[in-house]
Tab-separated table of C-alpha atoms and ligand atoms in Angstrom:
chain	number	residue	atom	x	y	z
A	1280	MET	CA	-0.076	-0.152	0.093
A	1281	HIS	CA	1.491	2.947	-1.118
A	1282	LEU	CA	2.119	6.152	1.485
A	1283	VAL	CA	0.572	9.895	1.716
A	1284	ALA	CA	2.358	12.862	2.975
A	1285	PRO	CA	0.675	16.062	3.073
A	1286	SER	CA	3.310	19.011	2.453
A	1287	VAL	CA	3.164	21.286	5.373
A	1288	LEU	CA	4.779	24.219	3.063
A	1289	SER	CA	0.822	24.644	1.708
A	1290	ALA	CA	-0.827	24.509	5.450
A	1291	ASP	CA	-2.081	28.048	6.700
A	1292	PHE	CA	0.833	29.157	9.163
A	1293	GLY	CA	-2.122	31.316	11.168
A	1294	ASN	CA	-3.607	27.925	11.915
A	1295	LEU	CA	-0.864	25.570	11.940
A	1296	LYS	CA	-1.981	23.729	15.014
A	1297	ALA	CA	-5.600	22.881	13.124
A	1298	ASP	CA	-3.906	21.917	10.167
A	1299	ILE	CA	-1.640	19.660	12.126
A	1300	GLU	CA	-4.109	17.967	13.849
A	1301	MET	CA	-6.699	17.598	10.357
A	1302	ILE	CA	-3.461	15.554	9.411
A	1303	ASN	CA	-2.968	13.888	12.784
A	1304	ASN	CA	-6.712	12.662	12.289
A	1305	SER	CA	-6.703	12.173	8.443
A	1306	SER	CA	-5.654	8.591	6.696
A	1307	ALA	CA	-2.135	10.323	5.882
A	1308	ASP	CA	0.691	8.486	6.767
A	1309	TRP	CA	3.656	11.092	7.001
A	1310	PHE	CA	3.978	14.853	7.157
A	1311	HIS	CA	6.104	16.079	4.460
A	1312	VAL	CA	8.486	19.137	5.588
A	1313	ASP	CA	10.087	21.390	2.963
A	1314	VAL	CA	12.942	23.341	4.485
A	1315	MET	CA	14.257	26.275	1.963
A	1316	ASP	CA	17.179	28.306	2.698
A	1317	GLY	CA	16.888	30.914	-0.251
A	1318	VAL	CA	20.051	29.675	-1.587
A	1319	PHE	CA	19.797	26.206	-3.185
A	1320	VAL	CA	16.230	27.345	-3.928
A	1321	PRO	CA	14.878	30.958	-4.729
A	1322	ASN	CA	12.703	30.706	-1.780
A	1323	ILE	CA	12.819	30.857	1.961
A	1324	SER	CA	10.047	28.358	3.994
A	1325	PHE	CA	10.724	27.806	7.626
A	1326	GLY	CA	13.074	26.228	10.110
A	1327	PHE	CA	13.542	25.079	13.862
A	1328	PRO	CA	10.837	27.186	15.602
A	1329	VAL	CA	8.051	25.468	12.926
A	1330	MET	CA	9.988	21.948	13.049
A	1331	LYS	CA	9.690	22.320	16.918
A	1332	THR	CA	5.700	22.821	16.638
A	1333	LEU	CA	5.650	20.097	14.437
A	1334	HIS	CA	7.438	17.910	16.878
A	1335	LYS	CA	5.298	18.903	20.078
A	1336	LEU	CA	1.840	18.073	18.060
A	1337	ALA	CA	2.294	15.704	14.939
A	1338	LYS	CA	1.483	12.063	15.512
A	1339	LYS	CA	2.997	10.783	12.272
A	1340	PRO	CA	6.395	10.671	11.262
A	1341	LEU	CA	8.017	14.044	9.986
A	1342	ASP	CA	9.240	13.223	6.498
A	1343	VAL	CA	11.697	16.308	6.238
A	1344	HIS	CA	12.842	17.465	2.795
A	1345	LEU	CA	15.943	19.866	3.121
A	1346	MET	CA	16.061	22.333	0.278
A	1347	ILE	CA	19.661	23.625	1.534
A	1348	VAL	CA	23.013	23.971	0.555
A	1349	ASP	CA	25.712	21.842	2.840
A	1350	PRO	CA	23.201	20.065	4.596
A	1351	ASP	CA	25.697	18.181	6.777
A	1352	ARG	CA	25.992	21.053	9.167
A	1353	TYR	CA	22.346	20.247	10.286
A	1354	VAL	CA	21.896	16.822	10.466
A	1355	GLN	CA	21.994	16.311	14.296
A	1356	ALA	CA	19.946	19.834	14.526
A	1357	PHE	CA	16.949	18.044	12.701
A	1358	LYS	CA	16.893	14.845	14.787
A	1359	ASP	CA	16.735	16.789	17.523
A	1360	VAL	CA	13.563	18.125	16.477
A	1361	GLY	CA	12.268	15.019	15.509
A	1362	ALA	CA	12.908	14.200	11.828
A	1363	GLU	CA	12.354	10.591	11.153
A	1364	ILE	CA	13.440	10.434	7.676
A	1365	LEU	CA	15.987	13.462	6.547
A	1366	THR	CA	16.022	13.708	2.778
A	1367	VAL	CA	19.293	15.801	1.370
A	1368	HIS	CA	19.410	17.011	-2.171
A	1369	TYR	CA	22.065	14.882	-4.621
A	1370	GLU	CA	22.551	18.422	-6.196
A	1371	ALA	CA	23.583	19.972	-2.732
A	1372	CYS	CA	26.271	17.141	-1.471
A	1373	THR	CA	29.615	17.033	-2.542
A	1374	HIS	CA	30.282	13.731	-0.713
A	1375	LEU	CA	26.886	12.230	-0.978
A	1376	HIS	CA	27.792	8.918	0.442
A	1377	ARG	CA	29.221	10.690	3.733
A	1378	SER	CA	26.173	12.771	3.780
A	1379	ILE	CA	23.971	9.380	3.729
A	1380	GLN	CA	26.195	7.584	6.686
A	1381	ASN	CA	25.832	10.935	8.827
A	1382	ILE	CA	22.206	10.683	8.881
A	1383	LYS	CA	22.077	7.219	9.373
A	1384	ASN	CA	24.518	7.134	12.256
A	1385	THR	CA	21.771	9.473	13.855
A	1386	GLY	CA	19.124	6.642	13.789
A	1387	MET	CA	17.323	8.465	11.145
A	1388	LYS	CA	16.305	6.902	7.604
A	1389	ALA	CA	18.602	8.525	4.875
A	1390	GLY	CA	16.737	9.752	1.852
A	1391	VAL	CA	18.144	11.666	-1.401
A	1392	ALA	CA	16.261	14.072	-3.530
A	1393	ILE	CA	17.096	14.663	-7.154
A	1394	ASN	CA	15.662	17.512	-9.389
A	1395	PRO	CA	14.170	17.078	-12.632
A	1396	HIS	CA	17.327	17.578	-14.716
A	1397	THR	CA	19.390	14.919	-12.750
A	1398	PRO	CA	19.395	11.737	-14.154
A	1399	ILE	CA	18.740	8.229	-12.263
A	1400	SER	CA	22.186	6.776	-13.130
A	1401	VAL	CA	23.965	9.155	-10.682
A	1402	LEU	CA	22.486	6.927	-7.859
A	1403	GLU	CA	23.923	3.768	-8.929
A	1404	ASP	CA	26.490	3.330	-6.718
A	1405	THR	CA	24.776	4.651	-3.844
A	1406	ILE	CA	21.269	2.971	-3.964
A	1407	SER	CA	21.788	0.349	-1.674
A	1408	GLU	CA	22.207	2.990	1.249
A	1409	ILE	CA	19.522	4.916	0.382
A	1410	ASP	CA	16.156	4.310	2.069
A	1411	LEU	CA	14.140	6.698	0.142
A	1412	VAL	CA	15.024	8.662	-3.488
A	1413	CYS	CA	12.821	11.743	-3.677
A	1414	LEU	CA	11.963	12.241	-7.501
A	1415	MET	CA	11.355	15.887	-7.970
A	1416	SER	CA	8.505	16.322	-10.448
A	1417	VAL	CA	8.479	19.906	-10.210
A	1418	ASN	CA	11.720	21.931	-9.770
A	1419	PRO	CA	12.341	22.944	-6.152
A	1420	GLY	CA	11.293	25.935	-4.441
A	1421	PHE	CA	7.233	26.310	-4.154
A	1422	GLY	CA	3.946	24.538	-3.809
A	1423	GLY	CA	1.398	24.421	-6.687
A	1424	GLN	CA	3.637	24.105	-9.504
A	1425	LYS	CA	3.114	22.326	-12.806
A	1426	PHE	CA	3.617	17.960	-12.993
A	1427	ILE	CA	6.808	17.385	-15.191
A	1428	GLU	CA	5.646	14.442	-17.144
A	1429	ASN	CA	8.985	12.973	-17.527
A	1430	THR	CA	8.795	11.517	-13.962
A	1431	TYR	CA	7.037	8.391	-15.014
A	1432	PHE	CA	9.756	7.606	-17.081
A	1433	LYS	CA	12.208	8.181	-14.603
A	1434	ILE	CA	10.142	6.173	-11.967
A	1435	GLU	CA	10.584	2.916	-13.753
A	1436	LYS	CA	14.388	3.672	-14.165
A	1437	LEU	CA	14.455	3.821	-10.592
A	1438	LYS	CA	12.507	0.947	-9.940
A	1439	GLN	CA	14.860	-0.997	-12.221
A	1440	LEU	CA	17.545	-0.048	-10.344
A	1441	ILE	CA	16.281	-0.713	-7.015
A	1442	THR	CA	15.128	-4.129	-8.223
A	1443	SER	CA	18.705	-4.757	-9.680
A	1444	LYS	CA	20.432	-3.924	-6.986
A	1445	ASN	CA	18.126	-5.919	-4.452
A	1446	ALA	CA	17.484	-2.842	-2.326
A	1447	LYS	CA	14.867	-1.802	-0.270
A	1448	THR	CA	14.467	1.854	-1.328
A	1449	LEU	CA	11.400	3.833	-1.286
A	1450	ILE	CA	10.475	6.004	-4.129
A	1451	GLU	CA	8.553	9.404	-3.126
A	1452	ILE	CA	7.255	11.438	-5.675
A	1453	ASP	CA	7.170	15.320	-4.959
A	1454	GLY	CA	5.521	18.275	-6.819
A	1455	GLY	CA	2.377	18.474	-8.920
A	1456	VAL	CA	0.886	14.889	-7.625
A	1457	ASP	CA	-2.902	15.227	-8.104
A	1458	LEU	CA	-6.248	13.409	-8.024
A	1459	ASN	CA	-5.445	12.897	-12.104
A	1460	ASN	CA	-1.986	11.446	-12.033
A	1461	TYR	CA	-1.786	9.985	-8.893
A	1462	THR	CA	-2.913	6.415	-10.121
A	1463	LYS	CA	-0.440	6.421	-13.113
A	1464	LEU	CA	2.342	7.225	-10.354
A	1465	ILE	CA	1.501	4.192	-8.224
A	1466	LYS	CA	1.378	1.658	-11.401
A	1467	CYS	CA	4.793	3.231	-12.329
A	1468	GLY	CA	5.942	1.983	-8.860
A	1469	ALA	CA	5.924	5.028	-6.705
A	1470	ASP	CA	5.633	4.502	-2.829
A	1471	VAL	CA	5.121	7.605	-1.313
A	1472	LEU	CA	3.035	10.679	-2.749
A	1473	VAL	CA	3.801	14.201	-1.459
A	1474	ALA	CA	0.869	16.634	-2.185
A	1475	GLY	CA	0.447	20.113	-1.386
A	1476	ASN	CA	-1.777	21.955	-3.234
A	1477	THR	CA	-4.139	19.331	-4.111
A	1478	VAL	CA	-4.672	18.892	-0.319
A	1479	PHE	CA	-4.578	21.995	1.544
A	1480	SER	CA	-6.511	24.186	-1.526
A	1481	ALA	CA	-9.407	20.924	-1.441
A	1482	SER	CA	-12.666	22.164	0.312
A	1483	ASP	CA	-12.356	19.511	2.666
A	1484	PRO	CA	-8.571	18.654	2.836
A	1485	SER	CA	-9.174	15.345	4.830
A	1486	THR	CA	-11.324	13.723	2.086
A	1487	ALA	CA	-8.677	14.839	-0.189
A	1488	ILE	CA	-6.083	12.672	1.322
A	1489	SER	CA	-8.506	9.631	1.372
A	1490	SER	CA	-8.848	10.150	-2.290
A	1491	LEU	CA	-4.896	9.975	-2.588
A	1492	LYS	CA	-4.864	6.829	-0.788
A	1493	LYS	CA	-7.626	5.239	-2.673
A	1494	ILE	CA	-6.295	2.243	-5.356
A	1495	GLN	CA	-8.242	2.207	-8.616
B	291	DX5	C1	8.471	21.495	-3.878
B	291	DX5	C2	8.242	20.969	-2.212
B	291	DX5	C3	6.922	20.234	-2.297
B	291	DX5	C4	5.902	21.098	-2.296
B	291	DX5	C5	4.787	20.298	-3.196
B	291	DX5	O1	9.759	22.499	-4.028
B	291	DX5	O2	9.201	20.005	-2.265
B	291	DX5	O3	6.853	19.301	-1.415
B	291	DX5	O4	5.478	21.386	-1.219
B	291	DX5	O5	3.582	21.077	-3.515
B	291	DX5	P1	2.525	20.441	-4.614
B	291	DX5	O6	2.047	19.285	-4.069
B	291	DX5	O7	1.830	21.743	-4.265
B	291	DX5	O8	3.281	20.704	-5.887
B	292	ZN	ZN1	9.360	18.462	-0.861
Protein backbone atom coordinates (compact mmCIF):
# COMPACT_ATOMS: atom_id res chain seq x y z
CA MET A 1 0.00 0.00 0.00
CA HIS A 2 1.40 3.39 -0.96
CA LEU A 3 1.89 6.20 1.56
CA VAL A 4 0.58 9.76 1.39
CA ALA A 5 2.56 12.66 2.87
CA PRO A 6 0.76 16.03 2.89
CA SER A 7 3.19 18.92 2.49
CA VAL A 8 3.07 21.35 5.40
CA LEU A 9 4.39 24.09 3.07
CA SER A 10 0.83 24.57 1.80
CA ALA A 11 -0.72 24.68 5.28
CA ASP A 12 -2.18 27.84 6.84
CA PHE A 13 0.60 29.10 9.11
CA GLY A 14 -1.86 31.31 10.94
CA ASN A 15 -3.65 28.16 11.94
CA LEU A 16 -0.87 25.60 11.91
CA LYS A 17 -2.15 23.68 14.92
CA ALA A 18 -5.51 23.06 13.23
CA ASP A 19 -3.84 21.85 10.04
CA ILE A 20 -1.50 19.54 11.98
CA GLU A 21 -4.50 18.07 13.81
CA MET A 22 -6.34 17.63 10.52
CA ILE A 23 -3.39 15.54 9.25
CA ASN A 24 -3.22 13.63 12.56
CA ASN A 25 -6.89 12.66 12.20
CA SER A 26 -6.73 11.90 8.47
CA SER A 27 -5.57 8.80 6.60
CA ALA A 28 -2.22 10.48 5.84
CA ASP A 29 0.89 8.44 6.68
CA TRP A 30 3.59 11.09 7.14
CA PHE A 31 4.07 14.84 7.38
CA HIS A 32 6.21 16.15 4.50
CA VAL A 33 8.24 19.10 5.76
CA ASP A 34 9.97 21.37 3.20
CA VAL A 35 12.91 23.37 4.52
CA MET A 36 14.29 25.98 2.07
CA ASP A 37 17.25 28.29 2.55
CA GLY A 38 16.88 30.87 -0.24
CA VAL A 39 20.24 29.72 -1.68
CA PHE A 40 19.73 26.18 -2.97
CA VAL A 41 16.22 27.22 -4.08
CA PRO A 42 14.78 30.68 -4.78
CA ASN A 43 12.51 30.64 -1.74
CA ILE A 44 12.76 30.58 2.05
CA SER A 45 10.21 28.47 3.93
CA PHE A 46 10.74 27.85 7.65
CA GLY A 47 13.22 26.34 10.07
CA PHE A 48 13.55 25.12 13.62
CA PRO A 49 10.76 27.07 15.39
CA VAL A 50 8.17 25.51 13.05
CA MET A 51 9.92 22.12 13.27
CA LYS A 52 9.57 22.27 17.08
CA THR A 53 5.83 22.91 16.80
CA LEU A 54 5.51 19.96 14.42
CA HIS A 55 7.53 17.77 16.76
CA LYS A 56 5.22 18.68 19.64
CA LEU A 57 1.88 18.25 17.83
CA ALA A 58 2.37 15.79 14.96
CA LYS A 59 1.47 12.17 15.69
CA LYS A 60 2.91 10.76 12.46
CA PRO A 61 6.50 10.57 11.17
CA LEU A 62 8.15 13.81 10.02
CA ASP A 63 9.56 13.36 6.51
CA VAL A 64 11.92 16.32 6.24
CA HIS A 65 13.03 17.49 2.79
CA LEU A 66 16.05 19.79 3.01
CA MET A 67 16.41 22.19 0.09
CA ILE A 68 19.53 23.77 1.54
CA VAL A 69 23.20 23.94 0.65
CA ASP A 70 25.69 21.96 2.73
CA PRO A 71 23.01 20.05 4.68
CA ASP A 72 25.61 18.09 6.73
CA ARG A 73 25.82 21.09 9.08
CA TYR A 74 22.28 20.48 10.33
CA VAL A 75 21.84 16.69 10.42
CA GLN A 76 21.98 16.37 14.22
CA ALA A 77 19.82 19.48 14.70
CA PHE A 78 17.03 17.94 12.60
CA LYS A 79 17.31 14.69 14.52
CA ASP A 80 16.89 16.71 17.72
CA VAL A 81 13.63 18.27 16.48
CA GLY A 82 12.09 14.93 15.61
CA ALA A 83 12.87 14.20 11.94
CA GLU A 84 12.44 10.46 11.21
CA ILE A 85 13.38 10.62 7.56
CA LEU A 86 15.91 13.24 6.50
CA THR A 87 16.27 13.89 2.77
CA VAL A 88 19.16 15.84 1.26
CA HIS A 89 19.57 16.89 -2.36
CA TYR A 90 22.06 15.05 -4.53
CA GLU A 91 22.84 18.44 -6.11
CA ALA A 92 23.72 19.95 -2.71
CA CYS A 93 26.12 17.22 -1.52
CA THR A 94 29.75 17.03 -2.63
CA HIS A 95 30.24 13.84 -0.61
CA LEU A 96 26.82 12.23 -0.88
CA HIS A 97 27.91 8.86 0.51
CA ARG A 98 29.23 10.56 3.65
CA SER A 99 26.05 12.61 4.03
CA ILE A 100 23.94 9.44 3.86
CA GLN A 101 26.12 7.78 6.52
CA ASN A 102 25.90 10.86 8.75
CA ILE A 103 22.10 10.72 8.62
CA LYS A 104 21.93 6.98 9.29
CA ASN A 105 24.41 7.22 12.18
CA THR A 106 21.90 9.40 14.05
CA GLY A 107 19.23 6.70 13.69
CA MET A 108 17.18 8.55 11.06
CA LYS A 109 16.27 7.11 7.67
CA ALA A 110 18.29 8.66 4.84
CA GLY A 111 16.62 10.13 1.77
CA VAL A 112 18.17 11.58 -1.38
CA ALA A 113 16.21 13.98 -3.60
CA ILE A 114 17.07 14.54 -7.25
CA ASN A 115 15.98 17.50 -9.36
CA PRO A 116 14.09 17.02 -12.64
CA HIS A 117 17.29 17.50 -14.69
CA THR A 118 19.31 14.92 -12.73
CA PRO A 119 19.41 11.39 -14.21
CA ILE A 120 18.70 8.27 -12.13
CA SER A 121 22.13 6.89 -13.11
CA VAL A 122 23.91 9.17 -10.57
CA LEU A 123 22.47 6.96 -7.80
CA GLU A 124 23.84 3.67 -9.17
CA ASP A 125 26.64 3.40 -6.60
CA THR A 126 24.69 4.58 -3.55
CA ILE A 127 21.19 3.15 -4.03
CA SER A 128 21.75 0.24 -1.61
CA GLU A 129 22.52 2.75 1.16
CA ILE A 130 19.49 4.98 0.52
CA ASP A 131 16.18 4.42 2.36
CA LEU A 132 14.16 6.77 0.16
CA VAL A 133 14.68 8.52 -3.18
CA CYS A 134 12.61 11.67 -3.60
CA LEU A 135 12.04 12.24 -7.30
CA MET A 136 11.29 15.91 -7.84
CA SER A 137 8.45 16.17 -10.31
CA VAL A 138 8.68 19.99 -10.31
CA ASN A 139 11.70 22.26 -9.86
CA PRO A 140 11.99 22.65 -6.08
CA GLY A 141 11.11 25.90 -4.37
CA PHE A 142 7.35 26.34 -4.52
CA GLY A 143 4.10 24.46 -4.03
CA GLY A 144 1.37 24.44 -6.64
CA GLN A 145 3.54 23.94 -9.75
CA LYS A 146 2.77 21.86 -12.81
CA PHE A 147 3.80 18.18 -12.80
CA ILE A 148 6.67 17.27 -15.19
CA GLU A 149 5.60 14.30 -17.34
CA ASN A 150 9.10 12.82 -17.73
CA THR A 151 8.76 11.72 -14.07
CA TYR A 152 6.87 8.54 -15.10
CA PHE A 153 9.89 7.42 -17.11
CA LYS A 154 12.21 8.21 -14.19
CA ILE A 155 10.11 6.15 -11.74
CA GLU A 156 10.41 3.12 -14.00
CA LYS A 157 14.18 3.57 -14.38
CA LEU A 158 14.61 4.00 -10.63
CA LYS A 159 12.47 0.93 -9.93
CA GLN A 160 14.69 -1.11 -12.26
CA LEU A 161 17.82 0.14 -10.48
CA ILE A 162 16.38 -0.69 -7.03
CA THR A 163 15.35 -4.19 -8.16
CA SER A 164 18.67 -4.89 -9.87
CA LYS A 165 20.57 -4.09 -6.65
CA ASN A 166 18.09 -5.94 -4.41
CA ALA A 167 17.60 -2.71 -2.47
CA LYS A 168 14.61 -1.76 -0.32
CA THR A 169 14.57 1.92 -1.24
CA LEU A 170 11.20 3.71 -1.29
CA ILE A 171 10.32 5.93 -4.25
CA GLU A 172 8.73 9.26 -3.28
CA ILE A 173 7.20 11.67 -5.78
CA ASP A 174 7.25 15.36 -4.89
CA GLY A 175 5.51 18.13 -6.83
CA GLY A 176 2.29 18.49 -8.79
CA VAL A 177 0.77 15.22 -7.53
CA ASP A 178 -3.01 15.39 -7.98
CA LEU A 179 -6.13 13.25 -8.27
CA ASN A 180 -5.60 12.85 -12.03
CA ASN A 181 -2.02 11.55 -11.99
CA TYR A 182 -1.62 9.70 -8.68
CA THR A 183 -2.93 6.33 -9.98
CA LYS A 184 -0.46 6.30 -12.86
CA LEU A 185 2.37 7.24 -10.47
CA ILE A 186 1.56 4.25 -8.24
CA LYS A 187 1.29 1.93 -11.25
CA CYS A 188 4.75 3.04 -12.38
CA GLY A 189 6.18 2.15 -8.95
CA ALA A 190 5.78 5.13 -6.60
CA ASP A 191 5.64 4.23 -2.89
CA VAL A 192 5.13 7.68 -1.32
CA LEU A 193 3.08 10.57 -2.73
CA VAL A 194 3.72 14.10 -1.46
CA ALA A 195 0.81 16.49 -1.93
CA GLY A 196 0.58 20.16 -0.98
CA ASN A 197 -1.80 22.05 -3.19
CA THR A 198 -4.04 19.04 -3.87
CA VAL A 199 -4.68 18.65 -0.14
CA PHE A 200 -4.76 22.21 1.14
CA SER A 201 -6.65 23.89 -1.70
CA ALA A 202 -9.40 21.25 -1.46
CA SER A 203 -12.66 22.27 0.19
CA ASP A 204 -12.21 19.22 2.44
CA PRO A 205 -8.48 18.47 2.86
CA SER A 206 -9.09 15.26 4.81
CA THR A 207 -11.24 13.84 2.00
CA ALA A 208 -8.56 14.83 -0.53
CA ILE A 209 -6.04 12.79 1.51
CA SER A 210 -8.42 9.77 1.55
CA SER A 211 -8.86 10.10 -2.20
CA LEU A 212 -5.07 9.97 -2.71
CA LYS A 213 -4.98 6.78 -0.63
CA LYS A 214 -7.56 4.97 -2.82
CA ILE A 215 -6.31 2.32 -5.19
CA GLN A 216 -8.16 2.37 -8.49
C1 LIG B 1 8.56 21.84 -3.68
C2 LIG B 1 8.37 21.04 -2.43
C3 LIG B 1 7.12 20.23 -2.44
C4 LIG B 1 5.86 21.04 -2.50
C5 LIG B 1 4.83 20.20 -3.19
O1 LIG B 1 9.82 22.39 -3.67
O2 LIG B 1 9.44 20.12 -2.26
O3 LIG B 1 7.08 19.33 -1.34
O4 LIG B 1 5.38 21.45 -1.24
O5 LIG B 1 3.69 20.98 -3.37
P1 LIG B 1 2.61 20.61 -4.47
O6 LIG B 1 2.03 19.29 -4.12
O7 LIG B 1 1.63 21.75 -4.33
O8 LIG B 1 3.29 20.61 -5.83
ZN1 LIG C 1 9.26 18.49 -0.72
